[in-house]
PDB file of C-alpha atoms in Angstrom:
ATOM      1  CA  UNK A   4     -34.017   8.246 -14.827  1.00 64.00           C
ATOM      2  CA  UNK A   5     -30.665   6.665 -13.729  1.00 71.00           C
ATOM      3  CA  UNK A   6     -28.758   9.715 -11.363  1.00 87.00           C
ATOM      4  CA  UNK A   7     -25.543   9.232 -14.088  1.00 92.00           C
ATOM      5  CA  UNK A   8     -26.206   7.346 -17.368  1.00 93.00           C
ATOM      6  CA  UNK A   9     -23.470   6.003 -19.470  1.00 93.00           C
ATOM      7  CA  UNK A  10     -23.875   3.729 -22.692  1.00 84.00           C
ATOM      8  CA  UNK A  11     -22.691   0.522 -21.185  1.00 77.00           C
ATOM      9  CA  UNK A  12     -21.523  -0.193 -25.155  1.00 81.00           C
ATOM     10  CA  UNK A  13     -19.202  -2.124 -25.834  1.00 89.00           C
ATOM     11  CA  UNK A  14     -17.727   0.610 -27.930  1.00 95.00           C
ATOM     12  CA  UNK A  15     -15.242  -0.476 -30.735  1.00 96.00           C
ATOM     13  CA  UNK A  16     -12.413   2.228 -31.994  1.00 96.00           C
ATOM     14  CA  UNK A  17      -9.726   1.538 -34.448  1.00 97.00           C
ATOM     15  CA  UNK A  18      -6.427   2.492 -33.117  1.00 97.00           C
ATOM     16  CA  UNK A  19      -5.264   5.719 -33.673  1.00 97.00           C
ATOM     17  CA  UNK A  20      -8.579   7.019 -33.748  1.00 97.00           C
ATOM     18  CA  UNK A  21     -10.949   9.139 -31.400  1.00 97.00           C
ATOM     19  CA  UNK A  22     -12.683   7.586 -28.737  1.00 97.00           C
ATOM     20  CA  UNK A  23     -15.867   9.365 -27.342  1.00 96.00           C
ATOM     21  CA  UNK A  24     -17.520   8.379 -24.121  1.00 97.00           C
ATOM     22  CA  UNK A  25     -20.832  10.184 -23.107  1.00 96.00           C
ATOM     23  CA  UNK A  26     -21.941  10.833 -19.881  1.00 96.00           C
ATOM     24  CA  UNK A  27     -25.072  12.201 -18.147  1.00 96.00           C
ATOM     25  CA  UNK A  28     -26.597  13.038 -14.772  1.00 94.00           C
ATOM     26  CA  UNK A  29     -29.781  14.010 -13.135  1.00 91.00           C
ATOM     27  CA  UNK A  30     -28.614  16.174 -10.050  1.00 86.00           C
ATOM     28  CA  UNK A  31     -28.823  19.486 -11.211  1.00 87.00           C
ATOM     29  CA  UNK A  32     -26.483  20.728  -8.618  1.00 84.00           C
ATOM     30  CA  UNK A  33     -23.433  18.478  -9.355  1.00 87.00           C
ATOM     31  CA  UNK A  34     -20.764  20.040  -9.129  1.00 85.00           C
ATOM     32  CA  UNK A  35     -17.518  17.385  -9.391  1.00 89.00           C
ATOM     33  CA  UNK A  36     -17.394  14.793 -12.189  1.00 93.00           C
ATOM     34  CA  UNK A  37     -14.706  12.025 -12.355  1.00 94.00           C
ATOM     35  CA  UNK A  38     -13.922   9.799 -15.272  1.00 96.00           C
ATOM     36  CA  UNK A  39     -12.248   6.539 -13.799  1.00 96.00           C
ATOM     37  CA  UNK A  40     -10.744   3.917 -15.856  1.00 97.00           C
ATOM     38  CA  UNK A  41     -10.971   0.095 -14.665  1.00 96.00           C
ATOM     39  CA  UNK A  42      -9.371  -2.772 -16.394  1.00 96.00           C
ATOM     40  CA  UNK A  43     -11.083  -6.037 -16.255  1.00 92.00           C
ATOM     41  CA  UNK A  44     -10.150  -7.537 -12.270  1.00 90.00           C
ATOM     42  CA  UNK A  45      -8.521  -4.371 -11.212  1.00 93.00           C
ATOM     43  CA  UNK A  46      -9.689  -1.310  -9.151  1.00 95.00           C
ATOM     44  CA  UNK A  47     -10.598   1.749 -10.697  1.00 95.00           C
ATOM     45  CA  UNK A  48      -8.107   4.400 -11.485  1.00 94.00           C
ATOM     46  CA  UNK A  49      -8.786   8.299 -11.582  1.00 93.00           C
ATOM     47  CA  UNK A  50      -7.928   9.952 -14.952  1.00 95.00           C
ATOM     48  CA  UNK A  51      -9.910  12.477 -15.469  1.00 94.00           C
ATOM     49  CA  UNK A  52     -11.213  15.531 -13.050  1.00 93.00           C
ATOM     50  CA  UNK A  53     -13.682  18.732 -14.172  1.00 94.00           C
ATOM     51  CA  UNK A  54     -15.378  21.205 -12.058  1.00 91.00           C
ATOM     52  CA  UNK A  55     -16.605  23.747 -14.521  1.00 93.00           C
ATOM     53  CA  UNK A  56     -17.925  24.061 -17.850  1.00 96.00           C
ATOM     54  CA  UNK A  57     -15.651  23.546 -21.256  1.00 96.00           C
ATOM     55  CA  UNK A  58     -13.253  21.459 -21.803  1.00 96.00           C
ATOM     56  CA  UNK A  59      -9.918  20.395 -19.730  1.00 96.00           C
ATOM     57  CA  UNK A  60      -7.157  18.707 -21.419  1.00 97.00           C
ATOM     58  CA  UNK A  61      -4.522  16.048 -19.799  1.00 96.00           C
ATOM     59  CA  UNK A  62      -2.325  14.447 -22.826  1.00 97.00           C
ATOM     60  CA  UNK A  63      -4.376  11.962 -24.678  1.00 97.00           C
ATOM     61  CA  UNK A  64      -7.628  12.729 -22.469  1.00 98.00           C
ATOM     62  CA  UNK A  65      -9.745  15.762 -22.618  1.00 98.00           C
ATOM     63  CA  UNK A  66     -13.033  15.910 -20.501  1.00 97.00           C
ATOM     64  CA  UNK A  67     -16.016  18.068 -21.511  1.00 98.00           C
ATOM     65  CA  UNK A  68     -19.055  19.162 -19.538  1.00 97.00           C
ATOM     66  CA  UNK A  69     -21.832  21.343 -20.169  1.00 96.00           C
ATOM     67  CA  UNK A  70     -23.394  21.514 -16.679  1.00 94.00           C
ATOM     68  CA  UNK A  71     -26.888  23.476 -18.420  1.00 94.00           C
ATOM     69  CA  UNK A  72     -27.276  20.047 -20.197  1.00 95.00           C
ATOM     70  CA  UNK A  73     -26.018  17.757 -17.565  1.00 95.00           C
ATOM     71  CA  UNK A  74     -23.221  16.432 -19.658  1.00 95.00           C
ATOM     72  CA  UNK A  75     -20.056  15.312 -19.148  1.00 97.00           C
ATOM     73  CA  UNK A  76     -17.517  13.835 -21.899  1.00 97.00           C
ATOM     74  CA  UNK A  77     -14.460  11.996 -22.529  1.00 98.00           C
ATOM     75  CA  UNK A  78     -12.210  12.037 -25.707  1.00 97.00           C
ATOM     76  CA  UNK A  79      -9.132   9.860 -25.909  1.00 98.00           C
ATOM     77  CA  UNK A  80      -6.731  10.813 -28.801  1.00 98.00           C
ATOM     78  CA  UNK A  81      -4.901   8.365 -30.803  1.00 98.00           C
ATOM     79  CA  UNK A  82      -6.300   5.688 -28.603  1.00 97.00           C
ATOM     80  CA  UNK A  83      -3.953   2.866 -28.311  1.00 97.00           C
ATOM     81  CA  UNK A  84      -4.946  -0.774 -27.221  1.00 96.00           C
ATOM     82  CA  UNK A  85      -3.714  -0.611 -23.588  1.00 97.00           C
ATOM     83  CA  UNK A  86      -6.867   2.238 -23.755  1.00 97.00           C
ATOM     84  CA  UNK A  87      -9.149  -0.742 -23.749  1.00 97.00           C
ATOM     85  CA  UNK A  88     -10.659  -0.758 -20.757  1.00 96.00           C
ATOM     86  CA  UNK A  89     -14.216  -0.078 -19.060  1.00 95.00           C
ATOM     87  CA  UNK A  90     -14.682   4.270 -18.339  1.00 97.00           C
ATOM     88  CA  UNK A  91     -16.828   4.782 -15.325  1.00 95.00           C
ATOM     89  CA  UNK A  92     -18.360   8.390 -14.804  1.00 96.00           C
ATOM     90  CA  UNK A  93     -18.595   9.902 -11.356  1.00 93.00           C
ATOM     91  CA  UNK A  94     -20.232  12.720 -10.423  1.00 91.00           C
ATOM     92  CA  UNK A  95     -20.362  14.879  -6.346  1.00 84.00           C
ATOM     93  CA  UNK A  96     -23.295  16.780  -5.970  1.00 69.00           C
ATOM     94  CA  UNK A  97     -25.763  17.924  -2.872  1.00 63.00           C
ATOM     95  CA  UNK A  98     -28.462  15.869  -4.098  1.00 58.00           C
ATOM     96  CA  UNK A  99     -26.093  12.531  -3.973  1.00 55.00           C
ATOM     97  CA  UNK A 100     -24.421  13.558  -0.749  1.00 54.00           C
ATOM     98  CA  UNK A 101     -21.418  15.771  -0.959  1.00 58.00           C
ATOM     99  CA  UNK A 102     -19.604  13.157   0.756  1.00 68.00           C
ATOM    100  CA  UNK A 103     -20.161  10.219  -1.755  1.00 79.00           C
ATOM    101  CA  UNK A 104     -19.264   9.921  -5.493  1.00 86.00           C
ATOM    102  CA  UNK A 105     -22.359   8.371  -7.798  1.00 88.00           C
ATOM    103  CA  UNK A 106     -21.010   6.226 -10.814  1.00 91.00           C
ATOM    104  CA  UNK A 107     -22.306   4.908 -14.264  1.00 93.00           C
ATOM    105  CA  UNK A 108     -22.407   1.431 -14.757  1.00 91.00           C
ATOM    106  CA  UNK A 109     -19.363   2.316 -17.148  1.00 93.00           C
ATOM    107  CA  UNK A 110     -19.027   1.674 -20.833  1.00 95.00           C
ATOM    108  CA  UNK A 111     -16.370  -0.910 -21.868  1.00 94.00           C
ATOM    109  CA  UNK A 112     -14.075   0.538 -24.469  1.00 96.00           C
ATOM    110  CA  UNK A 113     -12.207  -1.860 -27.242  1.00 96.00           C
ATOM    111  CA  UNK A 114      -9.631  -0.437 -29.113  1.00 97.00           C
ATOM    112  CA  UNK A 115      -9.159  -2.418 -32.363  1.00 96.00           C
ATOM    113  CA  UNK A 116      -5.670  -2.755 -33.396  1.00 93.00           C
TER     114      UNK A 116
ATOM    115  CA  UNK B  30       3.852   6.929  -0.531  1.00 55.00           C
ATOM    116  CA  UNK B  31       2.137   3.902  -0.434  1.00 73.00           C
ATOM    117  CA  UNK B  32      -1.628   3.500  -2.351  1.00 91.00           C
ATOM    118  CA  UNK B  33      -4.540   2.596  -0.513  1.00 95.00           C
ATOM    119  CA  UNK B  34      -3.822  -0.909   1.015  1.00 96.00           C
ATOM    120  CA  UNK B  35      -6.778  -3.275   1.169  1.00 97.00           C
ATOM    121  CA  UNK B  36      -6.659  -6.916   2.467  1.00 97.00           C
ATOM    122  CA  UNK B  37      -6.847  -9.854   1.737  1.00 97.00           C
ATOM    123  CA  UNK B  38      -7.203  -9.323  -1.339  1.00 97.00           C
ATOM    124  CA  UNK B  39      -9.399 -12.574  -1.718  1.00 97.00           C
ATOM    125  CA  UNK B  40     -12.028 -14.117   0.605  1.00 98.00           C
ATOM    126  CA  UNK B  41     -13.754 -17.302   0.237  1.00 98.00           C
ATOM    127  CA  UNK B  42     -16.595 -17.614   3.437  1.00 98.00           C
ATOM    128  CA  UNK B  43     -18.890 -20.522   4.004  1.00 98.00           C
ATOM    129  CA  UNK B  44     -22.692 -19.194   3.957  1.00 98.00           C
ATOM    130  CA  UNK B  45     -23.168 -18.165   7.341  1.00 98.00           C
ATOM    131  CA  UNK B  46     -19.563 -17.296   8.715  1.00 98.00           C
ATOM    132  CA  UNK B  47     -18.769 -13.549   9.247  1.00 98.00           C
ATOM    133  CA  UNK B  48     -16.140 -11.458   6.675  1.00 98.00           C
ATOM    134  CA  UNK B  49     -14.113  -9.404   7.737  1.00 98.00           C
ATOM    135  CA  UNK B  50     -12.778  -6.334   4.902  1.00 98.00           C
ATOM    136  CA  UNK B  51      -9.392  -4.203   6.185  1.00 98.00           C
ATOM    137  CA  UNK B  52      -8.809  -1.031   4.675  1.00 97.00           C
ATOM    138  CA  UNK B  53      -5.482   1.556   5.183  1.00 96.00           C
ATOM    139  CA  UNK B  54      -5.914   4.835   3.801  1.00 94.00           C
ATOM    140  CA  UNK B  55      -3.535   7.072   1.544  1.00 92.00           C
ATOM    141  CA  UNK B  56      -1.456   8.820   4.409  1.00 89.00           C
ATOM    142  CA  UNK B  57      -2.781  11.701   4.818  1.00 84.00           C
ATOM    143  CA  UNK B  58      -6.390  10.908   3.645  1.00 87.00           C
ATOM    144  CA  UNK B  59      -8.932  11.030   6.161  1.00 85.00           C
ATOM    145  CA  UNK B  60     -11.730  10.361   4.439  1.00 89.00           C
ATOM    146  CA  UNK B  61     -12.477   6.184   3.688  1.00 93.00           C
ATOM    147  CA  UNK B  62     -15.198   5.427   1.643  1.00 94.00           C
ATOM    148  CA  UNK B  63     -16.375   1.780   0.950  1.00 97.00           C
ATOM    149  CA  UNK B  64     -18.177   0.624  -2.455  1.00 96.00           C
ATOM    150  CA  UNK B  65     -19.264  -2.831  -3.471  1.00 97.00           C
ATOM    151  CA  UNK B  66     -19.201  -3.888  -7.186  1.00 95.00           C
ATOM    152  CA  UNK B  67     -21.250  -6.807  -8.297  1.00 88.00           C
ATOM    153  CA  UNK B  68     -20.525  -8.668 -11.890  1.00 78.00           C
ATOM    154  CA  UNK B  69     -21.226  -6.288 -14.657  1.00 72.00           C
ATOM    155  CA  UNK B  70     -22.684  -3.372 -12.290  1.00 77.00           C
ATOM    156  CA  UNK B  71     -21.390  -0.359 -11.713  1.00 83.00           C
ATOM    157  CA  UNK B  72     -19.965   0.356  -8.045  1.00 91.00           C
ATOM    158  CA  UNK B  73     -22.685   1.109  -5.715  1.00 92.00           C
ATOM    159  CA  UNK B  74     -21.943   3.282  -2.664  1.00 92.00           C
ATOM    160  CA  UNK B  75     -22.161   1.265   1.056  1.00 95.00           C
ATOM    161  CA  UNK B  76     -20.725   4.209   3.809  1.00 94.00           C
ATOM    162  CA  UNK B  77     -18.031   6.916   4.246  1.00 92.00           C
ATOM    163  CA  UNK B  78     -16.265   7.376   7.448  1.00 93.00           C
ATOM    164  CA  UNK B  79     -13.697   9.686   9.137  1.00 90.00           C
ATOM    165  CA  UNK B  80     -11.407   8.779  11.929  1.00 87.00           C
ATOM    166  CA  UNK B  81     -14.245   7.047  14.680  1.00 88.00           C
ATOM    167  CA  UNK B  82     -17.408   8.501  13.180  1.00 92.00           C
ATOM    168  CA  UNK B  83     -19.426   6.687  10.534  1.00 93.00           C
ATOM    169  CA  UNK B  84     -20.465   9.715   8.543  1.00 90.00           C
ATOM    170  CA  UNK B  85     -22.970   8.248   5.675  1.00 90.00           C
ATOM    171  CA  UNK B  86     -24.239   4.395   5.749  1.00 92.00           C
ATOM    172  CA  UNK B  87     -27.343   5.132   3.510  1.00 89.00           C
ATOM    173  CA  UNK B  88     -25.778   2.806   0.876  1.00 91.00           C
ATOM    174  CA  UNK B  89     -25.333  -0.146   3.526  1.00 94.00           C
ATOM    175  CA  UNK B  90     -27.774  -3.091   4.072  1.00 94.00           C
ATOM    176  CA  UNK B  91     -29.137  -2.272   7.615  1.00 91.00           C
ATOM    177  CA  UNK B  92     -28.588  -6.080   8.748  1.00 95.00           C
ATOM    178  CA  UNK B  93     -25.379  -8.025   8.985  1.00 97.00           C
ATOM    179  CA  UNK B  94     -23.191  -5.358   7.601  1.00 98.00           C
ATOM    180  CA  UNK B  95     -21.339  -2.573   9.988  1.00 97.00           C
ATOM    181  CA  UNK B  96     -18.207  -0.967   9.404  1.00 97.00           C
ATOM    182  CA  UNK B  97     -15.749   1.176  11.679  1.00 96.00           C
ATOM    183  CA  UNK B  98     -12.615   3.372  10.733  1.00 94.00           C
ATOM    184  CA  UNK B  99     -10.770   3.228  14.828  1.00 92.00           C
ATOM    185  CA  UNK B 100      -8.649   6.121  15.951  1.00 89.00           C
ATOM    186  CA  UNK B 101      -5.684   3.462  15.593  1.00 88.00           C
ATOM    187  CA  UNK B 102      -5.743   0.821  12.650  1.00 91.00           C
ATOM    188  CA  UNK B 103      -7.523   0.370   9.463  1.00 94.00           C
ATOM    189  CA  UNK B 104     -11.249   0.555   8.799  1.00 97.00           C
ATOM    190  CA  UNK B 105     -13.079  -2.473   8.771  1.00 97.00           C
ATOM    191  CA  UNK B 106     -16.112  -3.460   6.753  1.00 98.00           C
ATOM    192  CA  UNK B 107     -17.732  -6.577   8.711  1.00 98.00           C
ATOM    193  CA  UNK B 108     -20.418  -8.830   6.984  1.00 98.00           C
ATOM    194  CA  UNK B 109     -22.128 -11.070   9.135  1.00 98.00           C
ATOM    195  CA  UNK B 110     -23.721 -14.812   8.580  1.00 98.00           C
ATOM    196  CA  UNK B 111     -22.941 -14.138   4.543  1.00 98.00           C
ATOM    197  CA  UNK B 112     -25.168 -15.311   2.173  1.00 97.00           C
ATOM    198  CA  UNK B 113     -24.261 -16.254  -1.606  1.00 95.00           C
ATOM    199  CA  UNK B 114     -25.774 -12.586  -2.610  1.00 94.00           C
ATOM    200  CA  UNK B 115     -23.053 -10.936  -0.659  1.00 96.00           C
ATOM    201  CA  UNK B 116     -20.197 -12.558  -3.160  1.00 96.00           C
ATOM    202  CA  UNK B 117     -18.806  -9.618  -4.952  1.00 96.00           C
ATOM    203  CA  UNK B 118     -15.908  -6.884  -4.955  1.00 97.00           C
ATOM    204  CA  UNK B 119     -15.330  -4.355  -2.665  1.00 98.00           C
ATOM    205  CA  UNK B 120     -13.827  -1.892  -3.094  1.00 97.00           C
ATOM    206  CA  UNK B 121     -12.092   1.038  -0.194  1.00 97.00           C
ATOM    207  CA  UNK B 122     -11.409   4.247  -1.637  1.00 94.00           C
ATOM    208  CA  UNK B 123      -9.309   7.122   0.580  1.00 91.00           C
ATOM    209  CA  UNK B 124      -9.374  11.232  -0.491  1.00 86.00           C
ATOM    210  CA  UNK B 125      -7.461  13.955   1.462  1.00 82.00           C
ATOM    211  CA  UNK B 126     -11.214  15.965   0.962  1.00 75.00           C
ATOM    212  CA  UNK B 127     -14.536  15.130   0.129  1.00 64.00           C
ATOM    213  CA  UNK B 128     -14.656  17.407  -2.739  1.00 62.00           C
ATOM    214  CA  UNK B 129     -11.433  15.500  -4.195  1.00 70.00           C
ATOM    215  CA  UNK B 130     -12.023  11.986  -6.254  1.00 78.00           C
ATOM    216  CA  UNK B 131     -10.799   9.246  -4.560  1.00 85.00           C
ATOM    217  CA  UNK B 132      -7.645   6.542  -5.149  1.00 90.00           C
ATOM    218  CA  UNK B 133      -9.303   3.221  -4.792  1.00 94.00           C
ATOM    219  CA  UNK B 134      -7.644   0.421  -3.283  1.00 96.00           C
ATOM    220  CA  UNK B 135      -7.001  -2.690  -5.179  1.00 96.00           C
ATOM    221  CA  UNK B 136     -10.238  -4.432  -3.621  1.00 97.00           C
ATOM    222  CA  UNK B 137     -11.285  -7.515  -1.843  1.00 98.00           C
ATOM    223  CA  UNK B 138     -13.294 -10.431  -4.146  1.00 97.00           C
ATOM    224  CA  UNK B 139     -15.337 -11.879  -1.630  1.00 97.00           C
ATOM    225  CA  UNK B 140     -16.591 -15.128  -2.457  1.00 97.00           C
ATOM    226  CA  UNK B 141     -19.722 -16.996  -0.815  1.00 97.00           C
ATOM    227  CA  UNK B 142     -19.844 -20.618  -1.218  1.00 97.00           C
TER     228      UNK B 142
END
């Protein structure tokens, strides 16, 4: 098992809808998940942070997790086509090394006008 | 407040010359963190460093690859005698706190030819 899983889609989303990206890790004892967003040739870009179980809510961009089932979500709202984009998931834990965040291989994101 | 500075922001070595990767911090952050991103991969963890102590290099290749963060100066990632394999984008990431995600510079593209 990969220590964070993401489906590396691509995932297609007409504008104005939902976007859902899934996210999910092996280290039990995680306990700091990232969502970054990276546009093709750039760096990656913190969006999203979440430390403890629900749901946290930043204009567009809400992040779930559900640390019992080693989870962790990310819903864009009206997505918009500058939302297209690969959305890596990072997670801290002990298991990874406190002092190092472990990403997905990302899923790439199309928004369809 | 200037963003994590990285340079140059392109590299093109011969196989066997040495590359060298500069890296300023956020001010302020004293935690530097290198990551290396091949084509379509995810970014894969080399070393994390505080001012003049190398404080996790599990993630680097144990030959031809070092890096230092000086009491003066930015870090340095140093690749010796590169080989085609080590053409790819890395990527220095400063955080005021481990437990913090990081602001990523705007990378280096190394290319080996």
């Amino acid at each position: 098992q990969k220590e964070v899983e993401q489906n590396s889609g691509p995932l297609s989303v007409p504008e104005g809808a939902i976007a859902s990206l899934n996210c999910t890790y092996s280290d039990r004892g995680s306990q700091s998940f990232f969502w970054y967003r990276q546009y093709s040739g750039k760096s990656p870009e913190l969006i999203m942070s979440i430390y403890s179980n629900g749901d946290k809510e930043d204009g567009r961009f809400t992040a779930q997790l559900n640390k019992a089932s080693q989870y962790v979500s990310l819903l864009i709202r009206d997505s918009q086509p500058s939302d297209s984009a690969t959305y890596l998931c990072a997670v801290n834990g002990p298991n990874f090394g406190n002092e190092k965040l472990t990403f997905g291989t990302g899923t790439r994101l199309t928004i369809i006008p | 407040n200037a963003g994590v500075m990285q340079n140059p922001r392109h590299l093109v070595r011969r196989r066997g010359q040495e590359a060298r990767l500069r890296c300023s911090p956020m001010k302020g952050h004293s935690h530097v963190y290198w990551y290396r991103q091949l084509p379509e991969e995810g970014l894969k963890f080399m070393v994390y460093l505080q001012k003049e102590n190398i404080i996790d290099e599990s993630g680097m290749p144990k030959e031809r690859f070092s890096a230092e963060f000086p009491k003066e100066g930015p870090s340095i990632l140093r690749i010796q005698q590169v080989v085609r394999g080590d053409s790819a984008a890395y990527f220095c990431a400063s955080s005021p706190d481990k437990s913090y995600g990081y602001t990523f510079g705007s990378g280096t593209r190394l290319t080996v030819v």
